[in-house]
Amino acid sequence: MPTTTPLILIEKRNPENTAQTGTNAVTAHEKVTIPVKGMTCAACQARVQRALQAKPGVLDASVNLMLKNAAVTYDPVMTSPMALVETIREIGYGAELTARDQTMLDEQEAQDQAQEEEYGELRRKALLSGSIGLLAMALSMPLMGAFKEEVHAPVADPFMRWAMESMTPAIHAVAPWLYTFTPWVLSYALLALTLLVMGWAGGHFYVRAWSAFRHHSANMNTLIAVGTGAAFFYSVLATVAPEFFLSRGMLPDLYYEAVIMIIALILTGNALEARAKRQTSVALRRLVELQPKTARVVRAGAEVDIPVNDVQSEEIVIVRPGERIPVDGAIMSGTSAVDESMVTGESLPVEKQPGDRLIGGTINRTGAFRYRATTLGSDSVLAHIVKLMRDAQGSRAPIQRLADQVSGIFVPMVLSLAIATFVIWFVTADQAPAVRAFAAAVAVLIIACPCAMGLAVPTAVMVATGKGAEGGILIKGGEALQRASQITTVVLDKTGTITEGRPTVTDVVPVLGSECSEKDLIRLVASIEASSEHPLAAAIVRYAKEQALSLATVDSFHSVTGRGATGVVDGAALAVGNEALMADYAVDLTTVKEEAERLAGEGKTPMYIAINGKLAGLIAVADPIKPTSREAIHRLKRLGLTVVMLTGDHHRTAEAIARQAGIDRVVARVLPDGKVAEVRRRQQSGEVVAMVGDGINDAPALAQADVGFAIGTGTDIAIEASDVTLMRNDLHGVASAILLARRTMRTMKQNLFWAFVYNVVGIPVAAGILYPAFGILLSPILASAAMAFSSVSVVANSLRLRRARVA
Amino acid sequence: MSMMEWIVIIGGIAAVIWINWYFFLARQPMVSAAIGVAGVREIAIVVEGGFHPAMVSVKRDKLVRLVFDRRERSGCSEEIVFPDFGVRKFLPAFRKTTIELTPTQTGDFEFTCGMSMLRGRLIVQD
């Protein structure tokens, strides 16, 4: 089944929207630059400009004669870039959308920059508030000794109390002047420092918590804001009205340094998390960076460097050795070896000759050549890959559902638990019940971390899809990854998947006594097969051309699916195909039966030729297996998978190929519809089936399979039909993808386990469950450290996938 | 048990009840898309510590334009994801980002931030 079935989506290209009128009424303006051909003078320029300005929906149009383009601001609701192009064409000028919207690439760049800025800001805030936290600890030291004589009793946090008590002698020695300040001055200095940190470094926690609260929702910020806010207000009360506590037999404890340290530690955790999250999309960033900024094109007979966005379709691009290929295209002149490893995962440079396809972003190694630009902008292979990866990273893995359900109710539950903790401590504690109750409740609020649950699955999906793309394996999303990890059976299409998919004629056998020579047979058969689209037909036509045979005209051509083809050539009724086709025409095959068996036994496909209802000969075509197939199939078997080959071939041919490839389960003579039925049959018997095919001819079977793999192609159709697209044309990608999926699944489970266990263990410990038996009480500061690092550890575990050996 | 302890117990129970009522039971405002100047149904959603409004009602088979106005820099809200529609989009800070959808099925469809921490619902009705 396909991974996602979008309900229907029209996504805007430009995120820049302006001009607001009213609350919900937003008018979006977009800009597009359209290259215009055929403008020679100022009159042309004025004409194009007038035509564009008269178009409804166009807000502004500016045509530049020198740059030969039109910059148009328009309302996307009323018109579109394509309509603007049509307007220009209608008045007789050439126009084409160029490397139009690079949005996917631009969007990724903007996001990277935003993440970088966020990391920088968090880091700065964490460092500064950490330093202020240390200062606050030092300022709290003199208050430690003051509580016996003065009203201001100090540190309530057990960890802080211990830390300060151990550091007191050192502070006494280094800064004895600290002890000359009155507790009143120190308390207010701490209050000022805390306000500074809460307002400047931690202000966003309170703003976001309040914003969420107003809309009946609660999140991580709610817990931090309530936890630190409660500690702060308690301390303020103890500072300004200590008598309130003393008159009730309580010490006026201060939590200022705890508040500052909690904020500093959470910010540190957030900064580390932001950096780690940035690394999860490092593969995507690398892909985006492949896109060169400029291209050298031939314009008016001269070579000019232009921005890559200005390259037009069909334009001639020049590439020299060592340069990156700017846009997709096809070589016109020159040869070279191109390093496509960054897109396909193929480590060896690929030889390119005139007519061969080039992928933008790959590196030209040896020769210089000229090529014709074909797909540009968002239609390019690179843009497709980036879009696919971004979509994949936005998808959900089914395993996330549990985490989603829990995190939906998590924060209100933790708030309730914190209150329960306070009440229980207040009622049961024999000493300083209010202080203990308060510390435990704050610790519960601070230790709880719904972020780890939220990050557990998406970060693993992001790293895994990125890792896959680096190896030329494009995975459609979390669901595809999860299903790929459960695969039990891999069904391989034969032609083009196991074999090269380029069959060649190996034997031509005229029947004894036939009037036809070998050459006659080839000419006749090639004449009829020239009208067929079957890969075997192409092999015969190619063979005839190599022999320099001129083909005849065919009348009444008829292709019989799964059997062969018939037609009339030179007045003779010809039938070329398999045994079934011959049976339809009651052709006696006895004379060549043995020969056909022998050829099939060698893995060749024999095709019978009948002229006017009588057998005239045999042509055998063989499609050699790819050099990597045997080893890759062996890898699949080592992963414990059942490997099955599907083919339309005769049993003996199929078995011979299967033997060469190391496959022991073969389903031969399968018609195109039969592939779907075979996949379905295996699914019904409880197998989780992966189907591997070229993505075009096998689209229905790929869609039926639990996981569809399209191999050796980056075409839209293949990407659409499959769950996993293998850019490289060999089966190793299947084994690597399954291995990657299994590793990813393991990582997701580890992350979820850790995130749940952390909260399930952490919250009761913070609430003081260990206190009755062991006297252990968790300090709110230690709780904040644990919380900050729990989400970091989840992201770090996902990042381990980057180093997983799956190739 | 002292008077103070009774007060704390009763206050605690009341607080727990109120929290659960406020976050789970209290009616969240649902906002319907209004027809905008261009004749397309539009709705502005503020992104700041969450999605406001978080419940958006739209009509089936009708194009709707959701304008996300992100008023913060927090990394938590830098992306919007509509898993059922296969949409993931970066929301630049302090900018408006538009997503256009035509839902073809009725039902409740969740939208979240990139890490599924902030949530909202798109309610598609006939």
PDB file of C-alpha atoms in Angstrom, chain A residues 4-21 23-28 75-78 103-104 107 110-112 114-115 117-118 121 204 207-209 211-222 248 273 277 280 387 390-396 400 403-405 407-413 415-417 419-420 422-423 426-429 450-451 453-455 458-459 462, chain B residues 1-2 4-6 8-13 15-24 26-29 31-54 63 65 67 69-76 78-79 81-93 95-105 109-119:
ATOM      1  CA  THR A   4       0.261   8.310   2.505  1.00  0.00           C
ATOM      2  CA  THR A   5      -2.877   9.175   0.697  1.00  0.00           C
ATOM      3  CA  PRO A   6      -2.976  12.934   0.667  1.00  0.00           C
ATOM      4  CA  LEU A   7      -6.528  14.123   0.829  1.00  0.00           C
ATOM      5  CA  ILE A   8      -5.616  16.885  -1.602  1.00  0.00           C
ATOM      6  CA  LEU A   9      -3.158  19.595  -1.108  1.00  0.00           C
ATOM      7  CA  ILE A  10      -2.364  22.781  -2.825  1.00  0.00           C
ATOM      8  CA  GLU A  11       0.639  24.232  -1.170  1.00  0.00           C
ATOM      9  CA  LYS A  12       1.701  27.777  -1.573  1.00  0.00           C
ATOM     10  CA  ARG A  13       5.065  28.372  -3.096  1.00  0.00           C
ATOM     11  CA  ASN A  14       6.108  31.542  -1.409  1.00  0.00           C
ATOM     12  CA  PRO A  15       5.917  31.806   2.359  1.00  0.00           C
ATOM     13  CA  GLU A  16       6.124  35.596   2.163  1.00  0.00           C
ATOM     14  CA  ASN A  17       2.615  36.869   2.618  1.00  0.00           C
ATOM     15  CA  THR A  18       1.686  40.419   3.375  1.00  0.00           C
ATOM     16  CA  ALA A  19      -1.146  42.938   3.642  1.00  0.00           C
ATOM     17  CA  GLN A  20      -3.638  42.098   6.269  1.00  0.00           C
ATOM     18  CA  THR A  21      -7.173  43.378   6.366  1.00  0.00           C
ATOM     19  CA  THR A  23      -8.798  39.316  11.489  1.00  0.00           C
ATOM     20  CA  ASN A  24      -9.147  36.405   9.153  1.00  0.00           C
ATOM     21  CA  ALA A  25      -8.839  38.163   5.845  1.00  0.00           C
ATOM     22  CA  VAL A  26      -5.349  37.926   4.492  1.00  0.00           C
ATOM     23  CA  THR A  27      -4.317  38.825   0.979  1.00  0.00           C
ATOM     24  CA  ALA A  28      -1.192  37.094  -0.190  1.00  0.00           C
ATOM     25  CA  ASP A  75      -2.330  37.720  -6.336  1.00  0.00           C
ATOM     26  CA  PRO A  76      -2.039  33.922  -6.455  1.00  0.00           C
ATOM     27  CA  VAL A  77      -5.753  33.510  -5.980  1.00  0.00           C
ATOM     28  CA  MET A  78      -6.548  35.352  -9.198  1.00  0.00           C
ATOM     29  CA  THR A 103      11.036  26.822  -2.598  1.00  0.00           C
ATOM     30  CA  MET A 104      11.973  23.452  -1.187  1.00  0.00           C
ATOM     31  CA  GLU A 107      12.777  26.758   2.635  1.00  0.00           C
ATOM     32  CA  ALA A 110      15.777  29.419   5.785  1.00  0.00           C
ATOM     33  CA  GLN A 111      15.019  26.731   8.333  1.00  0.00           C
ATOM     34  CA  ASP A 112      18.698  25.899   8.778  1.00  0.00           C
ATOM     35  CA  ALA A 114      16.644  29.882  11.907  1.00  0.00           C
ATOM     36  CA  GLN A 115      17.861  26.796  13.765  1.00  0.00           C
ATOM     37  CA  GLU A 117      20.166  31.460  15.270  1.00  0.00           C
ATOM     38  CA  GLU A 118      18.067  29.673  17.865  1.00  0.00           C
ATOM     39  CA  GLU A 121      20.642  32.499  21.347  1.00  0.00           C
ATOM     40  CA  HIS A 204       9.854  32.983  26.863  1.00  0.00           C
ATOM     41  CA  VAL A 207       5.046  34.016  27.840  1.00  0.00           C
ATOM     42  CA  ARG A 208       4.471  30.705  26.049  1.00  0.00           C
ATOM     43  CA  ALA A 209       3.015  29.016  29.120  1.00  0.00           C
ATOM     44  CA  SER A 211      -0.340  31.871  25.890  1.00  0.00           C
ATOM     45  CA  ALA A 212      -1.016  28.123  26.001  1.00  0.00           C
ATOM     46  CA  PHE A 213      -2.967  28.415  29.246  1.00  0.00           C
ATOM     47  CA  ARG A 214      -5.285  31.035  27.820  1.00  0.00           C
ATOM     48  CA  HIS A 215      -6.228  28.511  25.154  1.00  0.00           C
ATOM     49  CA  HIS A 216      -6.799  25.628  27.554  1.00  0.00           C
ATOM     50  CA  SER A 217      -3.619  23.840  26.624  1.00  0.00           C
ATOM     51  CA  ALA A 218      -0.508  23.019  28.590  1.00  0.00           C
ATOM     52  CA  ASN A 219       2.974  22.061  27.530  1.00  0.00           C
ATOM     53  CA  MET A 220       6.559  21.821  28.665  1.00  0.00           C
ATOM     54  CA  ASN A 221       6.659  25.570  29.271  1.00  0.00           C
ATOM     55  CA  THR A 222       3.696  25.253  31.636  1.00  0.00           C
ATOM     56  CA  ARG A 248       3.657  30.075  61.729  1.00  0.00           C
ATOM     57  CA  GLU A 273      18.733  19.677  21.893  1.00  0.00           C
ATOM     58  CA  LYS A 277      18.064  18.429  16.196  1.00  0.00           C
ATOM     59  CA  THR A 280      19.219  15.166  12.402  1.00  0.00           C
ATOM     60  CA  LYS A 387      10.794  17.433  -1.253  1.00  0.00           C
ATOM     61  CA  ARG A 390      11.011  16.830   3.813  1.00  0.00           C
ATOM     62  CA  ASP A 391       7.656  15.108   3.354  1.00  0.00           C
ATOM     63  CA  ALA A 392       9.085  11.899   4.789  1.00  0.00           C
ATOM     64  CA  GLN A 393      10.380  13.704   7.810  1.00  0.00           C
ATOM     65  CA  GLY A 394       6.940  15.184   8.406  1.00  0.00           C
ATOM     66  CA  SER A 395       5.216  11.835   8.319  1.00  0.00           C
ATOM     67  CA  ARG A 396       4.264   9.784  11.338  1.00  0.00           C
ATOM     68  CA  GLN A 400       4.265   7.147  17.637  1.00  0.00           C
ATOM     69  CA  ALA A 403       3.522   8.655  22.618  1.00  0.00           C
ATOM     70  CA  ASP A 404       1.004  11.037  21.055  1.00  0.00           C
ATOM     71  CA  GLN A 405      -1.780   9.780  23.290  1.00  0.00           C
ATOM     72  CA  SER A 407       1.775  13.474  25.661  1.00  0.00           C
ATOM     73  CA  GLY A 408      -1.747  14.777  24.989  1.00  0.00           C
ATOM     74  CA  ILE A 409      -2.709  14.323  28.655  1.00  0.00           C
ATOM     75  CA  PHE A 410       0.736  14.454  30.191  1.00  0.00           C
ATOM     76  CA  VAL A 411       1.102  18.016  31.458  1.00  0.00           C
ATOM     77  CA  PRO A 412      -2.264  18.332  33.271  1.00  0.00           C
ATOM     78  CA  MET A 413      -1.563  14.918  34.838  1.00  0.00           C
ATOM     79  CA  LEU A 415       0.284  19.289  37.496  1.00  0.00           C
ATOM     80  CA  SER A 416      -2.226  17.128  39.367  1.00  0.00           C
ATOM     81  CA  LEU A 417       0.553  14.850  40.638  1.00  0.00           C
ATOM     82  CA  ILE A 419      -0.442  19.048  43.873  1.00  0.00           C
ATOM     83  CA  ALA A 420      -0.984  15.564  45.280  1.00  0.00           C
ATOM     84  CA  PHE A 422       2.462  18.734  48.038  1.00  0.00           C
ATOM     85  CA  VAL A 423      -0.626  17.656  49.966  1.00  0.00           C
ATOM     86  CA  PHE A 426       2.348  18.562  53.975  1.00  0.00           C
ATOM     87  CA  VAL A 427       0.140  16.173  55.870  1.00  0.00           C
ATOM     88  CA  THR A 428       2.661  13.406  56.563  1.00  0.00           C
ATOM     89  CA  ALA A 429       6.083  15.074  57.040  1.00  0.00           C
ATOM     90  CA  PRO A 450       7.053  15.288  27.741  1.00  0.00           C
ATOM     91  CA  CYS A 451       9.636  16.473  25.179  1.00  0.00           C
ATOM     92  CA  MET A 453       8.320  11.382  24.222  1.00  0.00           C
ATOM     93  CA  GLY A 454       7.648  13.875  21.469  1.00  0.00           C
ATOM     94  CA  LEU A 455      11.171  13.608  20.120  1.00  0.00           C
ATOM     95  CA  PRO A 458      10.407  11.946  14.717  1.00  0.00           C
ATOM     96  CA  THR A 459      14.135  12.370  15.347  1.00  0.00           C
ATOM     97  CA  MET A 462      14.620  12.250  10.332  1.00  0.00           C
TER      98      MET A 462
ATOM     99  CA  MET B   1      -5.089  16.589  61.868  1.00  0.00           C
ATOM    100  CA  SER B   2      -4.743  20.322  62.158  1.00  0.00           C
ATOM    101  CA  MET B   4      -4.125  23.905  58.276  1.00  0.00           C
ATOM    102  CA  GLU B   5      -3.783  20.330  57.049  1.00  0.00           C
ATOM    103  CA  TRP B   6      -7.484  20.119  56.307  1.00  0.00           C
ATOM    104  CA  VAL B   8      -4.343  22.029  52.324  1.00  0.00           C
ATOM    105  CA  ILE B   9      -6.134  18.730  51.578  1.00  0.00           C
ATOM    106  CA  ILE B  10      -9.349  20.379  50.491  1.00  0.00           C
ATOM    107  CA  GLY B  11      -7.484  23.047  48.528  1.00  0.00           C
ATOM    108  CA  GLY B  12      -5.390  20.366  46.820  1.00  0.00           C
ATOM    109  CA  ILE B  13      -8.410  18.321  45.791  1.00  0.00           C
ATOM    110  CA  ALA B  15      -7.024  22.415  42.503  1.00  0.00           C
ATOM    111  CA  VAL B  16      -6.732  18.947  40.905  1.00  0.00           C
ATOM    112  CA  ILE B  17     -10.408  18.999  39.920  1.00  0.00           C
ATOM    113  CA  TRP B  18     -10.074  22.475  38.482  1.00  0.00           C
ATOM    114  CA  ILE B  19      -6.929  21.576  36.462  1.00  0.00           C
ATOM    115  CA  ASN B  20      -8.586  18.548  34.911  1.00  0.00           C
ATOM    116  CA  TRP B  21     -11.755  20.464  34.191  1.00  0.00           C
ATOM    117  CA  TYR B  22      -9.886  23.399  32.666  1.00  0.00           C
ATOM    118  CA  PHE B  23      -7.573  21.398  30.417  1.00  0.00           C
ATOM    119  CA  PHE B  24      -9.811  18.477  29.469  1.00  0.00           C
ATOM    120  CA  ALA B  26     -13.762  23.188  29.445  1.00  0.00           C
ATOM    121  CA  ARG B  27     -14.998  24.029  25.981  1.00  0.00           C
ATOM    122  CA  GLN B  28     -12.223  25.084  23.656  1.00  0.00           C
ATOM    123  CA  PRO B  29     -13.284  27.770  21.251  1.00  0.00           C
ATOM    124  CA  VAL B  31     -13.321  28.953  14.909  1.00  0.00           C
ATOM    125  CA  SER B  32     -14.807  28.581  11.452  1.00  0.00           C
ATOM    126  CA  ALA B  33     -13.081  29.786   8.343  1.00  0.00           C
ATOM    127  CA  ALA B  34     -14.539  33.047   7.047  1.00  0.00           C
ATOM    128  CA  ILE B  35     -14.805  34.001   3.398  1.00  0.00           C
ATOM    129  CA  GLY B  36     -11.943  36.410   2.729  1.00  0.00           C
ATOM    130  CA  VAL B  37     -11.574  39.245   0.271  1.00  0.00           C
ATOM    131  CA  ALA B  38     -10.493  36.926  -2.523  1.00  0.00           C
ATOM    132  CA  GLY B  39     -13.524  34.689  -2.077  1.00  0.00           C
ATOM    133  CA  VAL B  40     -11.521  31.903  -0.485  1.00  0.00           C
ATOM    134  CA  ARG B  41     -12.252  30.657   2.994  1.00  0.00           C
ATOM    135  CA  GLU B  42      -9.472  31.881   5.231  1.00  0.00           C
ATOM    136  CA  ILE B  43      -8.480  31.521   8.803  1.00  0.00           C
ATOM    137  CA  ALA B  44      -5.642  33.140  10.711  1.00  0.00           C
ATOM    138  CA  ILE B  45      -3.927  30.953  13.277  1.00  0.00           C
ATOM    139  CA  VAL B  46      -1.500  32.549  15.707  1.00  0.00           C
ATOM    140  CA  VAL B  47       1.480  30.374  16.581  1.00  0.00           C
ATOM    141  CA  GLU B  48       2.755  31.309  19.996  1.00  0.00           C
ATOM    142  CA  GLY B  49       3.269  28.613  22.585  1.00  0.00           C
ATOM    143  CA  GLY B  50       0.573  26.686  20.706  1.00  0.00           C
ATOM    144  CA  PHE B  51      -1.926  27.215  17.922  1.00  0.00           C
ATOM    145  CA  HIS B  52      -4.626  29.816  18.515  1.00  0.00           C
ATOM    146  CA  PRO B  53      -7.306  28.903  17.652  1.00  0.00           C
ATOM    147  CA  ALA B  54      -6.422  25.264  18.056  1.00  0.00           C
ATOM    148  CA  LEU B  63     -10.523  25.255  -0.548  1.00  0.00           C
ATOM    149  CA  ARG B  65      -6.462  28.990   3.331  1.00  0.00           C
ATOM    150  CA  VAL B  67      -2.550  31.531   7.513  1.00  0.00           C
ATOM    151  CA  ASP B  69       1.180  33.782  11.997  1.00  0.00           C
ATOM    152  CA  ARG B  70       4.217  32.730  13.977  1.00  0.00           C
ATOM    153  CA  ARG B  71       4.934  35.270  16.685  1.00  0.00           C
ATOM    154  CA  GLU B  72       7.918  33.638  18.338  1.00  0.00           C
ATOM    155  CA  ARG B  73      11.341  32.269  17.631  1.00  0.00           C
ATOM    156  CA  SER B  74      11.034  29.080  19.727  1.00  0.00           C
ATOM    157  CA  GLY B  75      12.293  26.083  17.768  1.00  0.00           C
ATOM    158  CA  CYS B  76       9.320  24.097  19.071  1.00  0.00           C
ATOM    159  CA  GLU B  78       9.166  26.187  13.629  1.00  0.00           C
ATOM    160  CA  GLU B  79       7.235  23.639  11.597  1.00  0.00           C
ATOM    161  CA  VAL B  81       2.645  19.258  10.083  1.00  0.00           C
ATOM    162  CA  PHE B  82      -0.684  17.981   8.736  1.00  0.00           C
ATOM    163  CA  PRO B  83       0.064  14.231   8.778  1.00  0.00           C
ATOM    164  CA  ASP B  84      -3.185  13.248   7.030  1.00  0.00           C
ATOM    165  CA  PHE B  85      -2.521  15.666   4.197  1.00  0.00           C
ATOM    166  CA  GLY B  86       1.179  14.854   3.866  1.00  0.00           C
ATOM    167  CA  VAL B  87       2.107  18.472   4.583  1.00  0.00           C
ATOM    168  CA  ARG B  88       5.136  19.676   6.451  1.00  0.00           C
ATOM    169  CA  LYS B  89       6.043  23.322   6.218  1.00  0.00           C
ATOM    170  CA  PHE B  90       8.607  25.566   7.826  1.00  0.00           C
ATOM    171  CA  LEU B  91       7.118  28.594   9.581  1.00  0.00           C
ATOM    172  CA  PRO B  92       9.579  31.489   9.538  1.00  0.00           C
ATOM    173  CA  ALA B  93       9.560  33.439  12.826  1.00  0.00           C
ATOM    174  CA  ARG B  95       6.117  35.957   9.435  1.00  0.00           C
ATOM    175  CA  LYS B  96       2.888  34.638   8.008  1.00  0.00           C
ATOM    176  CA  THR B  97       2.891  31.363   6.134  1.00  0.00           C
ATOM    177  CA  THR B  98      -0.072  30.178   4.142  1.00  0.00           C
ATOM    178  CA  ILE B  99      -1.134  26.604   3.564  1.00  0.00           C
ATOM    179  CA  GLU B 100      -4.024  25.870   1.261  1.00  0.00           C
ATOM    180  CA  LEU B 101      -5.956  22.645   1.567  1.00  0.00           C
ATOM    181  CA  THR B 102      -9.053  21.140   0.078  1.00  0.00           C
ATOM    182  CA  PRO B 103     -10.184  18.391   2.448  1.00  0.00           C
ATOM    183  CA  THR B 104     -12.128  15.729   0.618  1.00  0.00           C
ATOM    184  CA  GLN B 105     -13.230  13.744   3.668  1.00  0.00           C
ATOM    185  CA  PHE B 109      -7.585  15.867  11.386  1.00  0.00           C
ATOM    186  CA  GLU B 110      -4.806  16.765  13.743  1.00  0.00           C
ATOM    187  CA  PHE B 111      -2.118  19.284  12.974  1.00  0.00           C
ATOM    188  CA  THR B 112       0.979  19.536  15.104  1.00  0.00           C
ATOM    189  CA  CYS B 113       4.365  21.152  15.366  1.00  0.00           C
ATOM    190  CA  GLY B 114       7.330  19.259  13.906  1.00  0.00           C
ATOM    191  CA  MET B 115       7.822  17.294  17.107  1.00  0.00           C
ATOM    192  CA  SER B 116       4.119  16.689  17.869  1.00  0.00           C
ATOM    193  CA  MET B 117       4.205  18.763  21.030  1.00  0.00           C
ATOM    194  CA  LEU B 118       1.878  21.584  19.996  1.00  0.00           C
ATOM    195  CA  ARG B 119      -1.456  20.427  18.613  1.00  0.00           C
TER     196      ARG B 119
END
